[in-house]
Short mmCIF file of C-alpha atoms and ligand atoms in Angstrom, two decimals:
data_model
loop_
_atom_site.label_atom_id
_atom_site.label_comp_id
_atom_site.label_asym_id
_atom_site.label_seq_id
_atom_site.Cartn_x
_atom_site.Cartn_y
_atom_site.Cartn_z
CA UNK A 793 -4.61 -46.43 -67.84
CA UNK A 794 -7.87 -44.91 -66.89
CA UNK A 795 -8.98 -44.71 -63.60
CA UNK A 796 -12.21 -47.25 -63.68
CA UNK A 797 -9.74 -50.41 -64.36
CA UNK A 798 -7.58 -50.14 -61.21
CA UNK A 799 -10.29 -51.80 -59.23
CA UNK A 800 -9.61 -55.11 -61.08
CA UNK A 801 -5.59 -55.05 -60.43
CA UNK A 802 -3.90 -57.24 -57.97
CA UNK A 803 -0.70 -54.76 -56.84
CA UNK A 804 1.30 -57.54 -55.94
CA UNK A 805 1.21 -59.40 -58.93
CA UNK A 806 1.03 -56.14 -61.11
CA UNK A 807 4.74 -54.98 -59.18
CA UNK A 808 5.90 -58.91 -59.90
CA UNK A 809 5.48 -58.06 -63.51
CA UNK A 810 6.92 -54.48 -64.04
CA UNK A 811 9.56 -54.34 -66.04
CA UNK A 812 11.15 -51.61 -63.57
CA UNK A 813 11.28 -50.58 -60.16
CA UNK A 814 10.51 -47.01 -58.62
CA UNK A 815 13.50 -45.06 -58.48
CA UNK A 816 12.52 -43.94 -55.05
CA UNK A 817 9.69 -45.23 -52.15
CA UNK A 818 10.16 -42.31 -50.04
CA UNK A 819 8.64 -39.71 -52.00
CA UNK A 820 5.92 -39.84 -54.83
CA UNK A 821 7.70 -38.27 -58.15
CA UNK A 822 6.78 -38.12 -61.33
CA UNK A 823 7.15 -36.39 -65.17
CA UNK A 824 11.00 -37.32 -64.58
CA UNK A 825 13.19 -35.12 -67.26
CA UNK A 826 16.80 -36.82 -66.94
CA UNK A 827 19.71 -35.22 -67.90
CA UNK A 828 23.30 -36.43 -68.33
CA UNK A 829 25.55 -33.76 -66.50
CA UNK A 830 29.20 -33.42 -65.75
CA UNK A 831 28.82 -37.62 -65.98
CA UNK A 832 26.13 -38.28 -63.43
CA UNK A 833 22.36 -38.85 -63.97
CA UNK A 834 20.28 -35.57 -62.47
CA UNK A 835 16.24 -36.42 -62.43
CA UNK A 836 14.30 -33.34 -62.55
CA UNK A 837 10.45 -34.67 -61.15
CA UNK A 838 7.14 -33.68 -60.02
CA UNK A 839 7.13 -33.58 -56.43
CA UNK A 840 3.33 -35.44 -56.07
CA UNK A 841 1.31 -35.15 -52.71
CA UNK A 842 -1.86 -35.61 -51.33
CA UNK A 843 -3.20 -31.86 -50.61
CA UNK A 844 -7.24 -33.39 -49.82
CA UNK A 845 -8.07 -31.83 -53.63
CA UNK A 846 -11.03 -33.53 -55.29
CA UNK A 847 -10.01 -34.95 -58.58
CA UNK A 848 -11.54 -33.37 -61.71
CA UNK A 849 -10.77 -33.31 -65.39
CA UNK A 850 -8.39 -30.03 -64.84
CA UNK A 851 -6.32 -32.24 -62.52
CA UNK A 852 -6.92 -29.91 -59.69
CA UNK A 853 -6.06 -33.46 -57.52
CA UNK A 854 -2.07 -32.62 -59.31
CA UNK A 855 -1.59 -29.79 -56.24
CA UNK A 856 2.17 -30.07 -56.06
CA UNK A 857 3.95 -27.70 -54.04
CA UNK A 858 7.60 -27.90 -54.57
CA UNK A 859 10.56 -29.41 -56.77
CA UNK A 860 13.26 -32.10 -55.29
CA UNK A 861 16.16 -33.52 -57.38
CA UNK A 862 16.95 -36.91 -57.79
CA UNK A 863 20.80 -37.51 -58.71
CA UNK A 864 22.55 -40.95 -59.75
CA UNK A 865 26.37 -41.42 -59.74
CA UNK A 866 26.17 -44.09 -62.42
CA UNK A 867 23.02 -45.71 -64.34
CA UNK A 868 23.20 -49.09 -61.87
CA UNK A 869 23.53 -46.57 -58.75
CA UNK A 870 20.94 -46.04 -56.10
CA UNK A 871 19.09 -42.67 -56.22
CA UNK A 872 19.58 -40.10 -54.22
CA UNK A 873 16.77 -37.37 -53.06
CA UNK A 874 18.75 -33.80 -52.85
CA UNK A 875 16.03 -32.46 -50.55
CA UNK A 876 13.61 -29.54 -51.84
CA UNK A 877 15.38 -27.80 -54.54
CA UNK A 878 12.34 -24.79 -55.06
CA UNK A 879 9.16 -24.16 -53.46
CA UNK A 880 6.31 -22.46 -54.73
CA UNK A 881 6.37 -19.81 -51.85
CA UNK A 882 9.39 -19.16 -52.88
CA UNK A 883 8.57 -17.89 -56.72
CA UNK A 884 6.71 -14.67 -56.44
CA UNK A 885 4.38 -15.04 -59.49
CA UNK A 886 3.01 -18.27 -59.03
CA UNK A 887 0.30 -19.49 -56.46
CA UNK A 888 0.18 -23.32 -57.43
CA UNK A 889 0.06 -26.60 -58.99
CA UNK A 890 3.80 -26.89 -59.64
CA UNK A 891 3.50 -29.78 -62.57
CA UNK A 892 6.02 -31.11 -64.99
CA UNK A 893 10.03 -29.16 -65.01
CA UNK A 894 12.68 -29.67 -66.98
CA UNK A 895 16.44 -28.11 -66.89
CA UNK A 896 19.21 -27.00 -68.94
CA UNK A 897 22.73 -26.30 -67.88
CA UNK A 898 24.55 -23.33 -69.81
CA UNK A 899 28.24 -22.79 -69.07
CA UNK A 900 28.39 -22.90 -65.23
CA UNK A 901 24.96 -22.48 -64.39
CA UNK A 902 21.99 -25.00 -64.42
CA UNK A 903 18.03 -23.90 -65.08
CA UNK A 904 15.18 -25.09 -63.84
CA UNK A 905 12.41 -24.22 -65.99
CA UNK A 906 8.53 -25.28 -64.42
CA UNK A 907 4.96 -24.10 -64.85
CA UNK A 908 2.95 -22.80 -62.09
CA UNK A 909 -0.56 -21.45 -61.99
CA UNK A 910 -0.22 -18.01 -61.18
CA UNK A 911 -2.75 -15.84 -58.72
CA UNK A 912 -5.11 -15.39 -62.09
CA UNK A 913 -5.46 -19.38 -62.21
CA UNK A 914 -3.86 -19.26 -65.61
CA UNK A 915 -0.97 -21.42 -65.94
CA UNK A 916 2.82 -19.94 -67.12
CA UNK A 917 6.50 -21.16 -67.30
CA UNK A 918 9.22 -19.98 -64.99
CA UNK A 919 12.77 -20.10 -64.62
CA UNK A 920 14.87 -20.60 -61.77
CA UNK A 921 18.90 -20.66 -61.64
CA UNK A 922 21.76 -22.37 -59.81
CA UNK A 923 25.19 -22.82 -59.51
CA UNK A 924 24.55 -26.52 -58.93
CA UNK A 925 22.64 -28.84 -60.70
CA UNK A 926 20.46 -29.98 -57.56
CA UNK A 927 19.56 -26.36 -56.50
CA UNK A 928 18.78 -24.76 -54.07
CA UNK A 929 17.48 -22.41 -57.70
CA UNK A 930 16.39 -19.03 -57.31
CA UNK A 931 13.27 -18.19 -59.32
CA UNK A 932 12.85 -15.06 -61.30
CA UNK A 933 10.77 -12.21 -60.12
CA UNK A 934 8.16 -12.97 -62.90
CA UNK A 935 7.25 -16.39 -65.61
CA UNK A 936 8.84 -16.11 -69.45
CA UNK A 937 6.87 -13.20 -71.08
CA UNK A 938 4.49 -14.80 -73.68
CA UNK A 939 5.12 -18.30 -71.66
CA UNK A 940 1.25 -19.94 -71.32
CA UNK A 941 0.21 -23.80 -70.41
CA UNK A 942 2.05 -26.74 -68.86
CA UNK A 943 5.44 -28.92 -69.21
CA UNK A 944 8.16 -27.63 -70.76
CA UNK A 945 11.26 -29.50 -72.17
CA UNK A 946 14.13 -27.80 -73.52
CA UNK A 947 17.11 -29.20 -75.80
CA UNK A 948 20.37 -27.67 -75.94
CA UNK A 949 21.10 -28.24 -79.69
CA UNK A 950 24.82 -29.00 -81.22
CA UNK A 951 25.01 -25.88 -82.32
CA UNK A 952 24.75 -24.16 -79.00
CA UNK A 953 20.90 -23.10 -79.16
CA UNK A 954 18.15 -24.16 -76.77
CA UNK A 955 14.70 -24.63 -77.65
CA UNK A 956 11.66 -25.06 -75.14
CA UNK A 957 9.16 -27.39 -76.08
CA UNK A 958 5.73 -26.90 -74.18
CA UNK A 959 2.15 -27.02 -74.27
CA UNK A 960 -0.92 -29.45 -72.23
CA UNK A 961 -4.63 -29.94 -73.16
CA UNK A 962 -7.63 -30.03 -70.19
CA UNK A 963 -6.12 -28.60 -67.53
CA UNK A 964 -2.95 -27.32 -69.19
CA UNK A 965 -5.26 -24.99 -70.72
CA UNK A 966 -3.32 -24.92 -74.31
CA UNK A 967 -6.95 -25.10 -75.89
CA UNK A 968 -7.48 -21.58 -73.82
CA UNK A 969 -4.92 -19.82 -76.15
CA UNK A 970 -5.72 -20.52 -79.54
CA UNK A 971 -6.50 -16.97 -80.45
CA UNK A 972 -3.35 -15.76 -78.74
CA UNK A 973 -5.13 -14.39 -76.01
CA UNK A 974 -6.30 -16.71 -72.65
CA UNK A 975 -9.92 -17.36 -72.66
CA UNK A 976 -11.49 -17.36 -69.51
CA UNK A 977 -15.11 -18.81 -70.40
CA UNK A 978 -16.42 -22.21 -68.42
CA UNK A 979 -13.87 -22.07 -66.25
CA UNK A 980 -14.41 -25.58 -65.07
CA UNK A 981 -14.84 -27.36 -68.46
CA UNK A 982 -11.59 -28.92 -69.84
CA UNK A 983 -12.92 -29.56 -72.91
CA UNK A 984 -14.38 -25.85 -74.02
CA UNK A 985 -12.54 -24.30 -76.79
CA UNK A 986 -10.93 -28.05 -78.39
CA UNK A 987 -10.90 -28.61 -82.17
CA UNK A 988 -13.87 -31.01 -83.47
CA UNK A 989 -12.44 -34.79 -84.39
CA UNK A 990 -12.44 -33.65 -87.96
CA UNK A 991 -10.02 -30.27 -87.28
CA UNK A 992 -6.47 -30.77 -87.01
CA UNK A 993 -5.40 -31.22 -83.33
CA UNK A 994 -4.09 -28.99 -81.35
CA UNK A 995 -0.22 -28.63 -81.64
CA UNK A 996 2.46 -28.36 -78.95
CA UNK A 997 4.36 -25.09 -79.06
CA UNK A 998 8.75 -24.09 -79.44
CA UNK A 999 10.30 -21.14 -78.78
CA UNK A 1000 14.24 -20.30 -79.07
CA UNK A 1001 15.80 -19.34 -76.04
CA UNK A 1002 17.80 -15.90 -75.09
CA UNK A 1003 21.15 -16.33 -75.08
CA UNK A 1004 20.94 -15.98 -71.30
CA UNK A 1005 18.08 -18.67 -70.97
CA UNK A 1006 15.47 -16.90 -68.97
CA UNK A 1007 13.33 -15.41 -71.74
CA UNK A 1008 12.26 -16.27 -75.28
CA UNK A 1009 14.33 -14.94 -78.20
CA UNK A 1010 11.20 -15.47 -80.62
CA UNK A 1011 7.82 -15.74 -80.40
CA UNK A 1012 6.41 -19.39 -79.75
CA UNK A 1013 5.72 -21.73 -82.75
CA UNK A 1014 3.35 -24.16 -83.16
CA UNK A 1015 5.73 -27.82 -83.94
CA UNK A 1016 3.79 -29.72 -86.64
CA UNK A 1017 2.55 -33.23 -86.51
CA UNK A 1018 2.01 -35.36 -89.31
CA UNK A 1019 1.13 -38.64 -90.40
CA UNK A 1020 2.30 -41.06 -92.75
CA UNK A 1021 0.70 -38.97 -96.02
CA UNK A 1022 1.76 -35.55 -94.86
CA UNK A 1023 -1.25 -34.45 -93.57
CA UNK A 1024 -1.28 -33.21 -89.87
CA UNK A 1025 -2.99 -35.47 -87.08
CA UNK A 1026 -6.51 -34.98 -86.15
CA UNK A 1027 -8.22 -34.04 -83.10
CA UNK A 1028 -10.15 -36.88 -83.14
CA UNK A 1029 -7.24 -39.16 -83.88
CA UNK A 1030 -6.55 -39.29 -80.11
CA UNK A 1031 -4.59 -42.61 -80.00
CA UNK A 1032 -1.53 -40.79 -81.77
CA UNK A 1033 -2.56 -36.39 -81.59
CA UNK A 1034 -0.56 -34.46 -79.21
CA UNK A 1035 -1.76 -34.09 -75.37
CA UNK A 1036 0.99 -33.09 -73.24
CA UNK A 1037 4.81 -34.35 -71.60
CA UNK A 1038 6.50 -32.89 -74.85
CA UNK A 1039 10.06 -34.09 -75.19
CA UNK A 1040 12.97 -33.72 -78.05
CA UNK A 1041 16.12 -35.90 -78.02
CA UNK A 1042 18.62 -36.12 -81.16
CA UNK A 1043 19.33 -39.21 -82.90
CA UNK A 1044 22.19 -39.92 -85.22
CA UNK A 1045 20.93 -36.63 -86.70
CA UNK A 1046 17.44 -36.65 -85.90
CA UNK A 1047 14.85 -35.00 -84.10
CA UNK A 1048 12.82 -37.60 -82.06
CA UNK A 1049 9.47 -35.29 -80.60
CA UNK A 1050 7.64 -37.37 -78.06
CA UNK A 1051 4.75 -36.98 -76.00
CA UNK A 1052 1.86 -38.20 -74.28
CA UNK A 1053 -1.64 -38.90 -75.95
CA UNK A 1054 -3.42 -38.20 -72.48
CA UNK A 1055 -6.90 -39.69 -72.42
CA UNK A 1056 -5.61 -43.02 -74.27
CA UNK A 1057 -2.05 -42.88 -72.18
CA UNK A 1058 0.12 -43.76 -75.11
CA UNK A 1059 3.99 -42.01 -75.13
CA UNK A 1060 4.45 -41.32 -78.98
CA UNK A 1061 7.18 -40.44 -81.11
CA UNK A 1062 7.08 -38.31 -84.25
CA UNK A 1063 10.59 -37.31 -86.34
CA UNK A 1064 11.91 -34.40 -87.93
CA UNK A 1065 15.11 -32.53 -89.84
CA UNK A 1066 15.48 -29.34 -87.60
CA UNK A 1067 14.30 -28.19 -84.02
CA UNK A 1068 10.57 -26.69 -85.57
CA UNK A 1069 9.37 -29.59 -87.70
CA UNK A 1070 7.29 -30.93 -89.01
CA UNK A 1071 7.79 -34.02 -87.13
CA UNK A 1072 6.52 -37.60 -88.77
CA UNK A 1073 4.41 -39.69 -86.78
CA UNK A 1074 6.59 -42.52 -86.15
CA UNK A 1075 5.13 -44.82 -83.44
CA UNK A 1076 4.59 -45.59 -79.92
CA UNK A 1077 7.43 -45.80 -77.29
CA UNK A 1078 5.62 -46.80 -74.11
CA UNK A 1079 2.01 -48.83 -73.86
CA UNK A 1080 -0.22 -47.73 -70.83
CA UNK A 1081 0.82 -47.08 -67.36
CA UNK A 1082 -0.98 -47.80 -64.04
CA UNK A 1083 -2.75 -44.24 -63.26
CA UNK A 1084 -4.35 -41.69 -65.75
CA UNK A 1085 -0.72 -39.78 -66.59
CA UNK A 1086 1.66 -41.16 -68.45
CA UNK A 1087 4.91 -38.75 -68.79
CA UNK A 1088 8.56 -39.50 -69.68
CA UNK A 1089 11.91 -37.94 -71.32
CA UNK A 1090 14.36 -39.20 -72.54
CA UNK A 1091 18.36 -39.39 -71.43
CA UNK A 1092 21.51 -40.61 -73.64
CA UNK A 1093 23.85 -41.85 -71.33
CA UNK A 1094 27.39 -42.47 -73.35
CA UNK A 1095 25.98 -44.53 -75.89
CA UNK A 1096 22.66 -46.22 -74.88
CA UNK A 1097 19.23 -44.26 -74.58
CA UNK A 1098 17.17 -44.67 -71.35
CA UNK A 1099 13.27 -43.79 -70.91
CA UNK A 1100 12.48 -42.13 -67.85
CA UNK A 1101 8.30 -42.69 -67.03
CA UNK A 1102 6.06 -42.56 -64.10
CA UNK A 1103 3.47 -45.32 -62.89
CA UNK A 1104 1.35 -45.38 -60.14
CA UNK A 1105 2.00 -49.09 -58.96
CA UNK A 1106 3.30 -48.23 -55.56
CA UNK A 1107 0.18 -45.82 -54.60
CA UNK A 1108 -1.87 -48.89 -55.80
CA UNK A 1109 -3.52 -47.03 -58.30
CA UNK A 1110 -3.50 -43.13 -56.89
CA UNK A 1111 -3.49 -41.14 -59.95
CA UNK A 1112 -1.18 -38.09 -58.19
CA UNK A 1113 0.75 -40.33 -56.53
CA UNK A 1114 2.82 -41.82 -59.15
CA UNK A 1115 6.60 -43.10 -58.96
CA UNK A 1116 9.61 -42.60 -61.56
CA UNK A 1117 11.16 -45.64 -63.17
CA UNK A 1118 13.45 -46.11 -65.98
CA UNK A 1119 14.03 -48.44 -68.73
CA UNK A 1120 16.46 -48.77 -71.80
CA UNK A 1121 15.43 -47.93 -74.91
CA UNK A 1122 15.80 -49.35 -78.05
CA UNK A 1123 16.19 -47.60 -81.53
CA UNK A 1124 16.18 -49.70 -84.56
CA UNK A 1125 17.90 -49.51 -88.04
CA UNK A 1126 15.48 -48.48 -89.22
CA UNK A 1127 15.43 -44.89 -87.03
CA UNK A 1128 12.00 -46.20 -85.01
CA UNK A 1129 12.09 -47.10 -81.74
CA UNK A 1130 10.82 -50.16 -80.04
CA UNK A 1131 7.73 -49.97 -77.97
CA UNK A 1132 7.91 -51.07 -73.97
CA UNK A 1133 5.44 -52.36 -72.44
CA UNK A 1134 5.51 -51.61 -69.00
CA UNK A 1135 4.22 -55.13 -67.08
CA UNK A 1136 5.41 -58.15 -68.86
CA UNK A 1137 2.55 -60.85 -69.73
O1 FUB B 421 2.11 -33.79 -63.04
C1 FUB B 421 1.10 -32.92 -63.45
C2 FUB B 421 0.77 -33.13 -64.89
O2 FUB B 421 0.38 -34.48 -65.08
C3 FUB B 421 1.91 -32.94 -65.84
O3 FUB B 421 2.25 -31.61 -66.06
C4 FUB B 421 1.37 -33.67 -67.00
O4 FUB B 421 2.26 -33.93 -68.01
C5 FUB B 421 0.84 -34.93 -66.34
O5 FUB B 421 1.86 -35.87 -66.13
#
């Protein structure tokens, strides 16, 4: 919800009508990734503060500094806050802005995969491992080679292959690479270097994993995006293109690929066949959000499906100081999934 309207909204009455709480008041968190492991509920956030930035359009005002680990014994249970699970000064490439993570556990071992501006100011994907799936995780020496932009989101498939999802326009900077190469020019302009409304959008990027999870086997794809004739989604078509917050979760066969729309705060769904697409447009999951982010995933707990989002209701309104909630969802006969709306009439 953009940033303008929030004068207008009476908090008390807003909170009255949410359809969900905030996990936690004790910390702002947001971008929540759930996972189901070893049958508990592990939240993988955004650790948001206030570091004094001014906001901008690159979402300097997002200057997060560390990771903590939310944990739930049961879908009804309380959460808990595991305490800081990594810190940026920990992780010797990166400098910054630790946004959106996600994790995977392989075997014994659990990942925590996050980007991070490094020194350069160019944003890259890390990895960090631990023998426990609420850290403390110990970062690699350097990011994923050929890793570039924001939020990553990684499936373990059935057949024992995961894939990382990732990619963020503005100030995820995935319009900075579309030559391959990072381009540096007007630094401060999110916009420089996006398609015209008549080009196809940009597209989120997946890359296999290493056996070993900590580099790419393959270099990143781009993960298609289609609408209903086949033909892929338009830049200008910004009420259903691509923005950022990918996610993949499996459905009686299916690949559901969701995401945000950014600048018109939709969460979207699009389906495919196989891990790389091309995914069908197939509707929205969540309406607007209080604050300018909207950013979810997406968690199969035995046999019901629960959305994991952010809001900003209990900041009244603070953009970067947003709180996760959660929500069943719904998927119909038909394959599509019902859309939430977050405040009830
Ligand atoms: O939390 C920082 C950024 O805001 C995330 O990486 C984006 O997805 C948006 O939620």
């Amino acid at each position: 919800m953009p940033e303008e309207s929030i004068d207008h909204i009476d908090f008390d009455e807003l909170n009255k009508k949410a359809i969900s709480k905030p996990l936690v008041t004790h910390i702002y968190t947001a971008d929540p990734s759930a996972h189901y492991f070893d049958g508990k509920i592990y939240i993988y956030p955004s650790h948001d503060i206030d570091a004094g930035e001014a906001f901008d359009d690159l979402g300097s005002h997002f200057a997060m500094e560390d990771y903590h680990v939310l944990s739930m014994d049961s879908i009804d249970a309380e959460a808990k806050d595991n305490g800081i699970a990594l810190h940026v000064n920990d992780v010797p490439w990166a400098e910054q802005q630790m946004w959106a993570p996600d994790a995977a556990k392989k075997d014994d071992k659990y990942y925590l995969f996050f980007p991070a501006k490094g020194y350069d100011g160019i944003f890259k994907i890390g990895v960090a491992v631990s023998d426990s799936p609420i850290g403390p995780f110990t970062p690699q020496p350097k990011a994923i080679e050929n890793s570039f932009s924001i939020d990553p989101a990684v499936l373990e498939d059935n057949d024992g292959n995961y894939y990382m999802y990732f990619g963020g326009l503005w100030g995820g900077q995935l319009q900075r690479w579309r030559t391959g190469e990072y381009n540096a020019q007007n630094p401060d302009s999110p916009t420089a270097n996006l398609p015209e409304d008549n080009e196809p959008a940009l597209l989120p990027f997946v890359a296999k994993l290493t056996d070993d999870l900590l580099e790419f086997a393959e270099k990143p794809k781009e993960i298609e995006i289609l609408d209903e004739d086949g033909n892929l989604l338009l830049a200008g078509d910004n009420n259903r293109r691509f923005f950022e917050a990918a996610w993949m979760h499996k459905y009686k066969g299916k690949y559901y690929f969701s995401y945000s729309t950014g600048d018109t705060h939709f969460i979207c769904y699009a389906i495919g066949d196989n891990p790389y697409g091309p995914f069908t447009y197939g509707g929205r999951i969540l309406e607007p959000v209080v604050g300018w982010t909207s950013h979810h995933s997406i968690c199969q707990v035995e046999d019901k499906y629960y959305l994991f989002y952010h809001d900003s209701s209990l900041s009244k309104g603070v953009t970067h100081l947003r709180s996760v909630k959660m929500v069943e969802i719904e998927h119909m006969e038909d394959g599509h999934i019902k859309t939430i709306s977050p405040y009830k009439n």
